[in-house]
Short mmCIF file of C-alpha atoms in Angstrom, two decimals:
data_model
loop_
_atom_site.label_atom_id
_atom_site.label_comp_id
_atom_site.label_asym_id
_atom_site.label_seq_id
_atom_site.Cartn_x
_atom_site.Cartn_y
_atom_site.Cartn_z
CA UNK A 1 23.70 -19.08 4.58
CA UNK A 2 26.27 -16.08 4.40
CA UNK A 3 27.64 -14.56 7.43
CA UNK A 4 25.55 -11.01 6.68
CA UNK A 5 22.34 -13.09 6.32
CA UNK A 6 23.10 -14.99 9.40
CA UNK A 7 23.53 -11.83 11.70
CA UNK A 8 20.35 -10.86 10.13
CA UNK A 9 18.76 -14.04 11.30
CA UNK A 10 20.11 -13.41 14.76
CA UNK A 11 18.95 -9.86 15.05
CA UNK A 12 15.19 -10.55 13.64
CA UNK A 13 14.83 -13.33 16.13
CA UNK A 14 16.78 -12.31 19.42
CA UNK A 15 16.37 -8.52 19.46
CA UNK A 16 13.48 -7.29 21.83
CA UNK A 17 10.56 -6.84 19.49
CA UNK A 18 9.34 -3.39 20.63
CA UNK A 19 12.96 -2.04 19.94
CA UNK A 20 13.02 -4.39 16.73
CA UNK A 21 9.66 -3.32 15.36
CA UNK A 22 10.40 0.27 15.80
CA UNK A 23 13.59 0.24 14.40
CA UNK A 24 12.32 -1.43 11.09
CA UNK A 25 9.03 1.01 11.15
CA UNK A 26 10.63 3.95 11.05
CA UNK A 27 12.27 3.97 7.52
CA UNK A 28 9.12 2.55 6.49
CA UNK A 29 7.04 5.15 7.92
CA UNK A 30 9.35 7.54 6.21
CA UNK A 31 8.96 5.86 2.99
CA UNK A 32 5.02 5.58 3.08
CA UNK A 33 4.57 9.28 4.09
CA UNK A 34 6.83 10.50 1.33
CA UNK A 35 4.96 8.40 -1.30
CA UNK A 36 1.72 9.83 -0.13
CA UNK A 37 3.28 13.19 -0.04
CA UNK A 38 4.27 13.10 -3.72
CA UNK A 39 1.07 11.73 -4.52
CA UNK A 40 -0.61 14.68 -3.08
CA UNK A 41 1.80 16.97 -4.70
CA UNK A 42 0.01 16.20 -8.19
CA UNK A 43 -3.17 17.03 -6.75
CA UNK A 44 -1.74 20.38 -4.74
CA UNK A 45 0.04 21.66 -7.83
CA UNK A 46 -2.87 20.75 -10.26
CA UNK A 47 -4.85 22.39 -7.78
CA UNK A 48 -3.07 25.50 -8.56
CA UNK A 49 -4.58 25.73 -11.86
CA UNK A 50 -7.78 26.63 -10.20
CA UNK A 51 -9.50 24.33 -12.28
CA UNK A 52 -12.13 21.62 -10.77
CA UNK A 53 -12.30 19.74 -13.69
CA UNK A 54 -8.43 19.32 -13.72
CA UNK A 55 -8.34 18.34 -10.24
CA UNK A 56 -11.03 15.90 -10.74
CA UNK A 57 -9.29 14.45 -13.69
CA UNK A 58 -6.28 13.48 -11.72
CA UNK A 59 -8.54 11.66 -9.07
CA UNK A 60 -10.33 9.97 -11.91
CA UNK A 61 -6.93 8.29 -12.87
CA UNK A 62 -5.95 7.03 -9.28
CA UNK A 63 -7.58 3.79 -9.58
CA UNK A 64 -5.51 3.09 -12.45
CA UNK A 65 -2.71 3.97 -10.53
CA UNK A 66 -4.01 1.79 -7.81
CA UNK A 67 -4.24 -1.28 -10.17
CA UNK A 68 -0.46 -0.84 -11.11
CA UNK A 69 0.08 -0.62 -7.76
CA UNK A 70 -1.85 -3.51 -6.98
CA UNK A 71 0.03 -5.93 -9.42
CA UNK A 72 3.29 -4.49 -7.84
CA UNK A 73 2.10 -5.36 -4.25
CA UNK A 74 0.91 -8.73 -5.71
CA UNK A 75 4.30 -9.94 -6.69
CA UNK A 76 6.25 -7.83 -4.21
CA UNK A 77 4.31 -9.03 -1.15
CA UNK A 78 3.58 -12.71 -2.60
CA UNK A 79 7.47 -13.13 -2.96
CA UNK A 80 8.54 -11.10 0.00
CA UNK A 81 6.25 -12.93 2.58
CA UNK A 82 7.69 -15.99 1.44
CA UNK A 83 11.43 -15.01 1.43
CA UNK A 84 11.02 -13.70 4.68
CA UNK A 85 9.97 -16.96 6.20
CA UNK A 86 12.47 -18.73 3.90
CA UNK A 87 15.32 -16.98 5.41
CA UNK A 88 13.71 -17.56 8.83
CA UNK A 89 14.07 -21.31 8.13
CA UNK A 90 17.53 -21.05 6.65
CA UNK A 91 16.69 -21.74 2.97
CA UNK A 92 18.67 -18.96 1.22
CA UNK A 93 18.69 -20.71 -2.01
CA UNK A 94 14.91 -21.06 -2.78
CA UNK A 95 14.43 -17.10 -1.41
CA UNK A 96 16.65 -16.21 -4.18
CA UNK A 97 14.74 -17.94 -6.64
CA UNK A 98 11.48 -16.39 -5.50
CA UNK A 99 13.14 -12.95 -5.40
CA UNK A 100 13.70 -13.28 -9.00
CA UNK A 101 10.59 -14.76 -10.16
CA UNK A 102 8.52 -12.04 -8.39
CA UNK A 103 10.56 -9.31 -9.96
CA UNK A 104 10.89 -10.46 -13.40
CA UNK A 105 7.01 -11.43 -13.39
CA UNK A 106 6.04 -8.04 -12.27
CA UNK A 107 8.17 -6.22 -14.79
CA UNK A 108 6.22 -8.54 -17.57
CA UNK A 109 3.07 -7.79 -16.06
CA UNK A 110 3.62 -4.02 -16.34
CA UNK A 111 4.75 -4.01 -19.83
CA UNK A 112 1.22 -5.92 -20.56
CA UNK A 113 -0.70 -3.12 -18.52
CA UNK A 114 1.02 -0.39 -20.73
CA UNK A 115 0.14 -1.75 -23.91
CA UNK A 116 -3.47 -2.55 -23.12
CA UNK A 117 -4.03 0.80 -21.66
CA UNK A 118 -2.41 2.80 -24.49
CA UNK A 119 -4.33 0.85 -27.22
CA UNK A 120 -7.48 1.47 -25.31
CA UNK A 121 -7.07 5.00 -24.26
CA UNK A 122 -10.62 6.48 -24.22
CA UNK A 123 -12.57 3.59 -23.69
CA UNK A 124 -10.73 3.29 -20.46
CA UNK A 125 -10.85 6.79 -19.56
CA UNK A 126 -14.72 6.61 -19.74
CA UNK A 127 -14.50 3.04 -17.75
CA UNK A 128 -12.90 5.09 -14.97
CA UNK A 129 -15.55 7.72 -14.66
CA UNK A 130 -14.48 10.46 -16.95
CA UNK A 131 -16.98 12.98 -18.00
CA UNK A 132 -16.88 15.27 -21.16
CA UNK A 133 -15.41 17.95 -19.10
CA UNK A 134 -12.61 16.14 -17.26
CA UNK A 135 -11.84 13.74 -20.32
CA UNK A 136 -9.30 15.93 -21.69
CA UNK A 137 -7.21 15.86 -18.38
CA UNK A 138 -7.78 12.41 -17.70
CA UNK A 139 -6.31 11.47 -21.28
CA UNK A 140 -3.08 13.90 -20.44
CA UNK A 141 -2.63 12.26 -17.02
CA UNK A 142 -3.08 8.31 -17.86
CA UNK A 143 -0.99 8.52 -21.00
CA UNK A 144 2.28 9.29 -18.96
CA UNK A 145 1.07 6.82 -16.17
CA UNK A 146 0.74 3.76 -18.28
CA UNK A 147 4.21 4.45 -19.74
CA UNK A 148 5.70 4.15 -16.59
CA UNK A 149 3.74 1.06 -15.41
CA UNK A 150 6.71 -1.50 -16.03
CA UNK A 151 9.13 0.05 -14.17
CA UNK A 152 6.55 0.81 -11.03
CA UNK A 153 5.18 -2.44 -10.75
CA UNK A 154 9.00 -3.86 -10.58
CA UNK A 155 9.87 -1.21 -7.95
CA UNK A 156 7.13 -2.20 -5.73
CA UNK A 157 8.66 -5.52 -5.96
CA UNK A 158 12.01 -4.41 -5.19
CA UNK A 159 10.97 -2.26 -2.43
CA UNK A 160 8.79 -4.88 -0.59
CA UNK A 161 11.45 -7.68 -1.17
CA UNK A 162 14.12 -5.52 0.59
CA UNK A 163 11.43 -4.93 3.42
CA UNK A 164 10.83 -8.12 4.11
CA UNK A 165 14.35 -8.98 4.40
CA UNK A 166 14.52 -6.09 7.01
CA UNK A 167 16.46 -3.80 5.06
CA UNK A 168 14.06 -0.90 4.82
CA UNK A 169 16.67 1.87 5.02
CA UNK A 170 17.75 1.10 1.30
CA UNK A 171 13.94 1.15 0.40
CA UNK A 172 13.66 4.21 2.00
CA UNK A 173 16.32 5.82 0.24
CA UNK A 174 15.07 4.92 -3.24
CA UNK A 175 11.52 6.15 -2.52
CA UNK A 176 12.18 9.39 -0.68
CA UNK A 177 14.80 10.14 -3.64
CA UNK A 178 12.14 9.82 -5.88
CA UNK A 179 9.62 11.86 -4.11
CA UNK A 180 12.03 14.83 -4.13
CA UNK A 181 12.57 14.70 -7.72
CA UNK A 182 8.68 14.66 -8.30
CA UNK A 183 8.09 17.37 -6.12
CA UNK A 184 10.75 19.49 -7.80
CA UNK A 185 9.74 18.44 -11.31
CA UNK A 186 5.99 19.23 -10.78
CA UNK A 187 5.87 23.08 -10.77
CA UNK A 188 8.34 23.15 -13.56
CA UNK A 189 6.86 20.65 -15.91
CA UNK A 190 3.10 22.13 -15.05
CA UNK A 191 3.79 25.73 -14.88
CA UNK A 192 7.24 26.50 -16.54
CA UNK A 193 6.82 24.24 -19.62
CA UNK A 194 3.22 24.82 -19.58
CA UNK A 195 2.38 21.07 -19.76
CA UNK A 196 -0.46 21.23 -17.28
CA UNK A 197 -1.77 18.04 -15.80
CA UNK A 198 0.46 16.00 -18.06
CA UNK A 199 3.53 17.32 -16.63
CA UNK A 200 2.32 16.27 -13.61
CA UNK A 201 2.09 12.89 -14.68
CA UNK A 202 5.58 13.27 -16.48
CA UNK A 203 7.02 14.11 -13.53
CA UNK A 204 5.57 11.13 -11.58
CA UNK A 205 7.06 8.61 -13.96
CA UNK A 206 10.29 10.47 -14.16
CA UNK A 207 10.79 10.38 -10.34
CA UNK A 208 9.57 6.65 -10.05
CA UNK A 209 12.29 5.80 -12.82
CA UNK A 210 14.90 7.21 -10.52
CA UNK A 211 13.72 5.37 -7.45
CA UNK A 212 13.75 2.39 -9.57
CA UNK A 213 17.23 2.78 -10.10
CA UNK A 214 18.27 3.49 -6.72
CA UNK A 215 16.12 0.59 -5.17
CA UNK A 216 18.10 -1.91 -7.95
CA UNK A 217 21.12 -0.62 -6.40
CA UNK A 218 20.05 -1.40 -2.92
CA UNK A 219 19.74 -5.15 -3.86
CA UNK A 220 23.37 -5.14 -3.79
CA UNK A 221 23.69 -3.68 -0.31
CA UNK A 222 23.29 -4.88 3.17
CA UNK A 223 23.26 -8.82 2.71
CA UNK A 224 19.80 -8.06 0.61
CA UNK A 225 19.21 -10.87 -2.08
CA UNK A 226 20.50 -9.84 -5.41
CA UNK A 227 18.19 -10.31 -8.52
CA UNK A 228 19.66 -12.48 -11.19
CA UNK A 229 18.19 -13.67 -14.03
CA UNK A 230 19.50 -17.22 -14.05
CA UNK A 231 17.32 -17.49 -10.78
CA UNK A 232 14.19 -16.90 -12.55
CA UNK A 233 12.22 -20.19 -12.44
CA UNK A 234 8.49 -19.59 -13.12
CA UNK A 235 7.34 -22.74 -11.55
CA UNK A 236 3.88 -23.49 -10.53
CA UNK A 237 4.94 -23.90 -7.10
CA UNK A 238 6.70 -20.79 -6.93
CA UNK A 239 3.36 -19.10 -8.70
CA UNK A 240 0.91 -20.74 -6.15
CA UNK A 241 3.32 -19.37 -3.35
CA UNK A 242 2.84 -15.91 -4.73
CA UNK A 243 -0.88 -16.22 -5.14
CA UNK A 244 -1.21 -17.23 -1.74
CA UNK A 245 0.80 -14.36 -0.12
CA UNK A 246 -0.11 -11.60 -2.69
CA UNK A 247 -3.46 -12.14 -3.30
CA UNK A 248 -4.76 -10.24 -0.09
CA UNK A 249 -2.80 -7.15 -1.33
CA UNK A 250 -4.00 -7.44 -5.11
CA UNK A 251 -7.72 -7.76 -3.65
CA UNK A 252 -6.96 -4.51 -1.29
CA UNK A 253 -5.59 -2.60 -4.12
CA UNK A 254 -7.83 -3.60 -6.83
CA UNK A 255 -10.77 -3.31 -5.10
CA UNK A 256 -9.58 0.03 -3.78
CA UNK A 257 -9.48 1.00 -7.61
CA UNK A 258 -13.08 -0.43 -7.96
CA UNK A 259 -14.33 1.45 -4.54
CA UNK A 260 -12.69 4.75 -6.04
CA UNK A 261 -14.50 4.32 -9.49
CA UNK A 262 -17.74 3.72 -7.43
CA UNK A 263 -17.17 6.74 -5.52
CA UNK A 264 -16.25 8.76 -8.58
CA UNK A 265 -19.86 7.69 -10.07
CA UNK A 266 -21.68 8.20 -6.48
CA UNK A 267 -20.45 11.91 -6.67
CA UNK A 268 -20.85 12.60 -10.27
CA UNK A 269 -24.60 13.89 -10.06
CA UNK A 270 -23.16 16.52 -7.60
CA UNK A 271 -20.98 18.00 -10.27
CA UNK A 272 -17.09 18.05 -10.41
CA UNK A 273 -16.75 19.91 -7.40
CA UNK A 274 -18.03 16.88 -5.56
CA UNK A 275 -15.43 14.68 -7.36
CA UNK A 276 -12.92 17.02 -6.63
CA UNK A 277 -13.46 17.32 -2.68
CA UNK A 278 -13.78 13.55 -2.46
CA UNK A 279 -10.49 13.01 -4.43
CA UNK A 280 -8.83 15.74 -2.12
CA UNK A 281 -10.00 13.70 0.97
CA UNK A 282 -8.91 10.41 -0.36
CA UNK A 283 -5.36 11.73 -0.70
CA UNK A 284 -5.43 13.18 2.66
CA UNK A 285 -6.50 10.35 4.44
CA UNK A 286 -3.86 8.04 2.39
CA UNK A 287 -1.31 10.48 3.75
CA UNK A 288 -2.69 9.79 7.36
CA UNK A 289 -2.87 5.93 6.58
CA UNK A 290 0.39 6.11 5.60
CA UNK A 291 1.72 6.24 9.04
CA UNK A 292 -0.18 3.43 9.94
CA UNK A 293 0.85 1.24 7.04
CA UNK A 294 4.33 2.06 7.70
CA UNK A 295 4.24 1.10 11.02
CA UNK A 296 2.84 -2.28 10.32
CA UNK A 297 5.44 -2.72 7.55
CA UNK A 298 7.92 -2.24 10.46
CA UNK A 299 5.76 -5.31 11.74
CA UNK A 300 5.84 -7.61 8.97
CA UNK A 301 9.08 -8.87 8.75
CA UNK A 302 9.38 -9.45 12.52
CA UNK A 303 6.28 -11.55 12.00
CA UNK A 304 7.75 -13.35 9.07
CA UNK A 305 11.12 -14.07 10.36
CA UNK A 306 9.65 -15.19 13.56
CA UNK A 307 6.66 -17.34 12.43
CA UNK A 308 9.37 -19.30 10.09
CA UNK A 309 11.72 -19.88 12.97
CA UNK A 310 8.21 -21.04 15.03
CA UNK A 311 9.02 -18.25 17.68
CA UNK A 312 5.23 -17.56 17.99
CA UNK A 313 5.36 -15.83 21.28
CA UNK A 314 7.56 -12.95 19.60
CA UNK A 315 5.10 -12.70 16.97
CA UNK A 316 2.13 -12.19 19.51
CA UNK A 317 4.12 -9.77 21.45
CA UNK A 318 4.85 -7.63 18.35
CA UNK A 319 1.24 -7.70 17.29
CA UNK A 320 -0.14 -6.41 20.46
CA UNK A 321 2.65 -3.63 20.83
CA UNK A 322 1.96 -2.62 17.25
CA UNK A 323 -2.07 -2.45 17.89
CA UNK A 324 -1.93 -0.71 21.13
CA UNK A 325 0.64 2.12 19.73
CA UNK A 326 -0.90 2.64 16.29
CA UNK A 327 -4.51 3.19 18.05
CA UNK A 328 -3.24 5.90 20.04
CA UNK A 329 -1.49 7.64 17.11
CA UNK A 330 -4.48 7.22 15.18
CA UNK A 331 -6.84 8.79 17.84
CA UNK A 332 -4.33 11.44 17.74
CA UNK A 333 -4.37 12.05 14.02
CA UNK A 334 -8.24 11.86 14.01
CA UNK A 335 -8.60 14.59 16.38
CA UNK A 336 -6.27 16.79 14.28
CA UNK A 337 -7.80 15.96 11.13
CA UNK A 338 -11.39 16.84 12.60
CA UNK A 339 -10.49 20.30 14.15
CA UNK A 340 -8.54 21.19 11.34
CA UNK A 341 -10.50 19.65 8.20
CA UNK A 342 -11.53 23.03 6.53
CA UNK A 343 -7.83 24.66 6.22
CA UNK A 344 -6.42 21.12 5.25
CA UNK A 345 -8.81 20.76 2.52
CA UNK A 346 -8.48 24.53 1.43
CA UNK A 347 -4.84 23.70 1.06
CA UNK A 348 -5.58 21.91 -2.09
CA UNK A 349 -8.11 24.19 -3.81
CA UNK A 350 -9.72 27.27 -3.46
CA UNK A 351 -13.28 26.44 -4.12
CA UNK A 352 -16.06 26.98 -1.67
CA UNK A 353 -18.06 24.08 -2.72
CA UNK A 354 -15.10 21.99 -2.82
CA UNK A 355 -14.13 22.84 0.38
CA UNK A 356 -17.66 22.50 2.12
CA UNK A 357 -17.86 18.96 0.62
CA UNK A 358 -14.25 17.96 1.35
CA UNK A 359 -14.48 19.11 5.12
CA UNK A 360 -17.57 17.39 5.70
CA UNK A 361 -16.38 13.99 4.37
CA UNK A 362 -13.19 14.36 6.10
CA UNK A 363 -14.65 14.78 9.45
CA UNK A 364 -16.83 11.81 8.83
CA UNK A 365 -13.67 9.62 8.22
CA UNK A 366 -11.76 11.22 11.19
CA UNK A 367 -14.66 9.97 13.38
CA UNK A 368 -13.89 6.09 12.67
CA UNK A 369 -10.21 6.49 11.48
CA UNK A 370 -9.04 4.61 14.80
CA UNK A 371 -10.81 1.59 14.23
CA UNK A 372 -8.06 0.99 11.18
CA UNK A 373 -5.33 0.11 13.57
CA UNK A 374 -6.66 -3.25 14.73
CA UNK A 375 -8.36 -4.08 10.77
CA UNK A 376 -4.71 -3.44 9.21
CA UNK A 377 -2.47 -5.10 11.76
CA UNK A 378 -4.83 -8.08 11.52
CA UNK A 379 -4.65 -8.03 7.92
CA UNK A 380 -0.98 -7.82 7.98
CA UNK A 381 -0.65 -10.69 10.41
CA UNK A 382 -2.49 -13.18 8.47
CA UNK A 383 -0.99 -12.15 5.20
CA UNK A 384 2.42 -12.74 6.39
CA UNK A 385 1.84 -16.09 8.19
CA UNK A 386 0.26 -17.39 5.01
CA UNK A 387 -3.42 -17.33 6.31
CA UNK A 388 -4.71 -16.44 2.79
CA UNK A 389 -8.43 -16.89 3.16
CA UNK A 390 -8.72 -14.67 6.08
CA UNK A 391 -5.97 -12.11 4.70
CA UNK A 392 -7.90 -11.94 1.35
CA UNK A 393 -11.25 -11.31 3.36
CA UNK A 394 -9.80 -8.59 5.52
CA UNK A 395 -8.17 -7.31 2.34
CA UNK A 396 -11.48 -7.08 0.65
CA UNK A 397 -13.36 -5.70 3.52
CA UNK A 398 -12.76 -2.28 4.02
CA UNK A 399 -12.42 -1.07 0.46
CA UNK A 400 -14.77 -3.71 -1.47
CA UNK A 401 -16.89 -5.97 0.51
CA UNK A 402 -18.25 -3.19 2.66
CA UNK A 403 -17.66 0.13 0.99
CA UNK A 404 -18.68 -0.76 -2.44
CA UNK A 405 -22.22 -1.58 -1.63
CA UNK A 406 -22.42 1.40 0.99
CA UNK A 407 -21.18 3.93 -1.46
CA UNK A 408 -23.86 2.71 -4.05
CA UNK A 409 -26.78 2.57 -1.45
CA UNK A 410 -26.12 5.39 0.88
CA UNK A 411 -26.18 7.99 -1.69
CA UNK A 412 -29.68 6.75 -2.73
CA UNK A 413 -31.02 7.32 0.58
CA UNK A 414 -29.05 10.13 1.86
CA UNK A 415 -27.76 12.07 -1.16
CA UNK A 416 -24.29 13.63 -1.19
CA UNK A 417 -24.24 13.14 2.74
CA UNK A 418 -24.39 9.35 1.90
CA UNK A 419 -21.37 9.64 -0.35
CA UNK A 420 -19.31 11.63 2.46
CA UNK A 421 -20.14 9.13 5.07
CA UNK A 422 -19.92 5.85 3.40
CA UNK A 423 -16.19 5.31 4.05
CA UNK A 424 -16.90 5.55 7.81
CA UNK A 425 -19.92 3.01 8.01
CA UNK A 426 -17.45 0.70 5.96
CA UNK A 427 -14.73 1.19 8.74
CA UNK A 428 -17.12 0.39 11.37
CA UNK A 429 -18.19 -3.02 9.55
CA UNK A 430 -14.71 -3.82 8.51
CA UNK A 431 -13.65 -3.69 12.23
CA UNK A 432 -16.13 -5.82 13.85
CA UNK A 433 -15.25 -8.53 11.30
CA UNK A 434 -11.99 -8.08 12.06
CA UNK A 435 -11.88 -8.72 15.66
CA UNK A 436 -12.86 -12.77 15.83
CA UNK A 437 -10.39 -13.20 12.70
CA UNK A 438 -7.37 -11.77 14.40
CA UNK A 439 -8.05 -13.44 17.79
CA UNK A 440 -8.66 -16.83 16.12
CA UNK A 441 -5.02 -16.62 14.52
CA UNK A 442 -3.32 -15.34 18.01
CA UNK A 443 -5.20 -18.40 19.57
CA UNK A 444 -3.81 -20.76 16.96
CA UNK A 445 -0.43 -19.46 17.60
CA UNK A 446 -0.90 -20.04 21.20
CA UNK A 447 -1.81 -23.76 20.30
CA UNK A 448 1.07 -24.29 18.38
CA UNK A 449 3.47 -22.90 20.88
CA UNK A 450 2.04 -25.42 23.54
CA UNK A 451 2.42 -28.05 21.02
CA UNK A 452 6.14 -27.43 20.27
CA UNK A 453 6.71 -27.17 24.09
CA UNK A 454 5.07 -30.60 24.76
CA UNK A 455 7.21 -31.93 21.96
CA UNK A 456 10.37 -30.53 23.35
CA UNK A 457 9.41 -31.90 26.92
CA UNK A 458 8.66 -35.56 25.38
CA UNK A 459 11.81 -35.50 23.20
CA UNK A 460 14.66 -33.70 25.13
CA UNK A 461 17.90 -32.96 23.09
CA UNK A 462 20.48 -35.52 23.70
#
């Protein structure tokens, strides 16, 4: 292990956990907020066209973007989780092989998504929930997004691998730079060049490409493992490891895509205004949730390094700190969101029906938003420690196991209100199931810690 990586190991295993989590969380929170902001930028600028069908069309393509992200997160979290534990165990050579395997595998998968999507553009549009009125906008937006799929998946791998190596500052610079470019290009391409919805998508993939280049440069800084083709060893063991660590992310993002499609179909009977209203709320909640995700991502490298080094007390201390602080923050955000729901939704589209539907849905979601603190932190802890089954269940819960049936059943019982409250119901059920799962892992670490102490007493160092 070189000097920079040894210093990093000492920092990750000896710095007080509260200070360490906050140091690592600041750049990841900024990255997540900026990412959500420029995801919202497309919805905002397209909303300036004053066309509910165009706004709905952007929302309909969102599940495809979620699938692309799911693939990137699968390889990024799957490889990154292992890298952090490997570095914690001083296995630098295997960490290098895993880094290359995760990156090049994601790049190949991105090209496959691009080819399949472009060949079946129309069937895919209808599969995602396009109507005759939204189809032209869906096609215009989706075409460009598919072209950017290869380096979008690869960027997410680089971002997550650097984050798991406690180099989140370089990941942040790549994300923020891309976001600034996206926000600048959106009005230029949509209005000045009169490209409409297609301009918003083109702005997105250009900014993603710039971010990819900067992330690649970041892999050569700060003791980060450099991606080299010679280290690409796609062995069954490496892929099984990626599968173990990345499946929760794949399920979370993939089922999130399915959930968005189900939500679109549930809202369709109430017109494009309902789809547009729920699309806007989804982007707003994604922005709010990015604070929680970013904070949790500051916890993950702390968890991975210390779990790999068998410093279980530090993992537990960091977990409880994150749960307490994030719960307080989410309560504050929920209050602000509920009180200001009407003006927040109105920012995106000046349509009375869209604003009415969006305001009601946002207030319902704010009501249960604080529960996400425990659920999310439990998911991140189980995933980073390699507890694949429990992590996968938690990943599927909020946006899959509970939301999908809820959004399909509740509208049949309560009409549009059922669409608006479905996410809140799923949040409550997910929280209830996450409590025993999180506590069981914390107790396991206590037992492992006691076993290590007993073994150390029985076999003292010479």
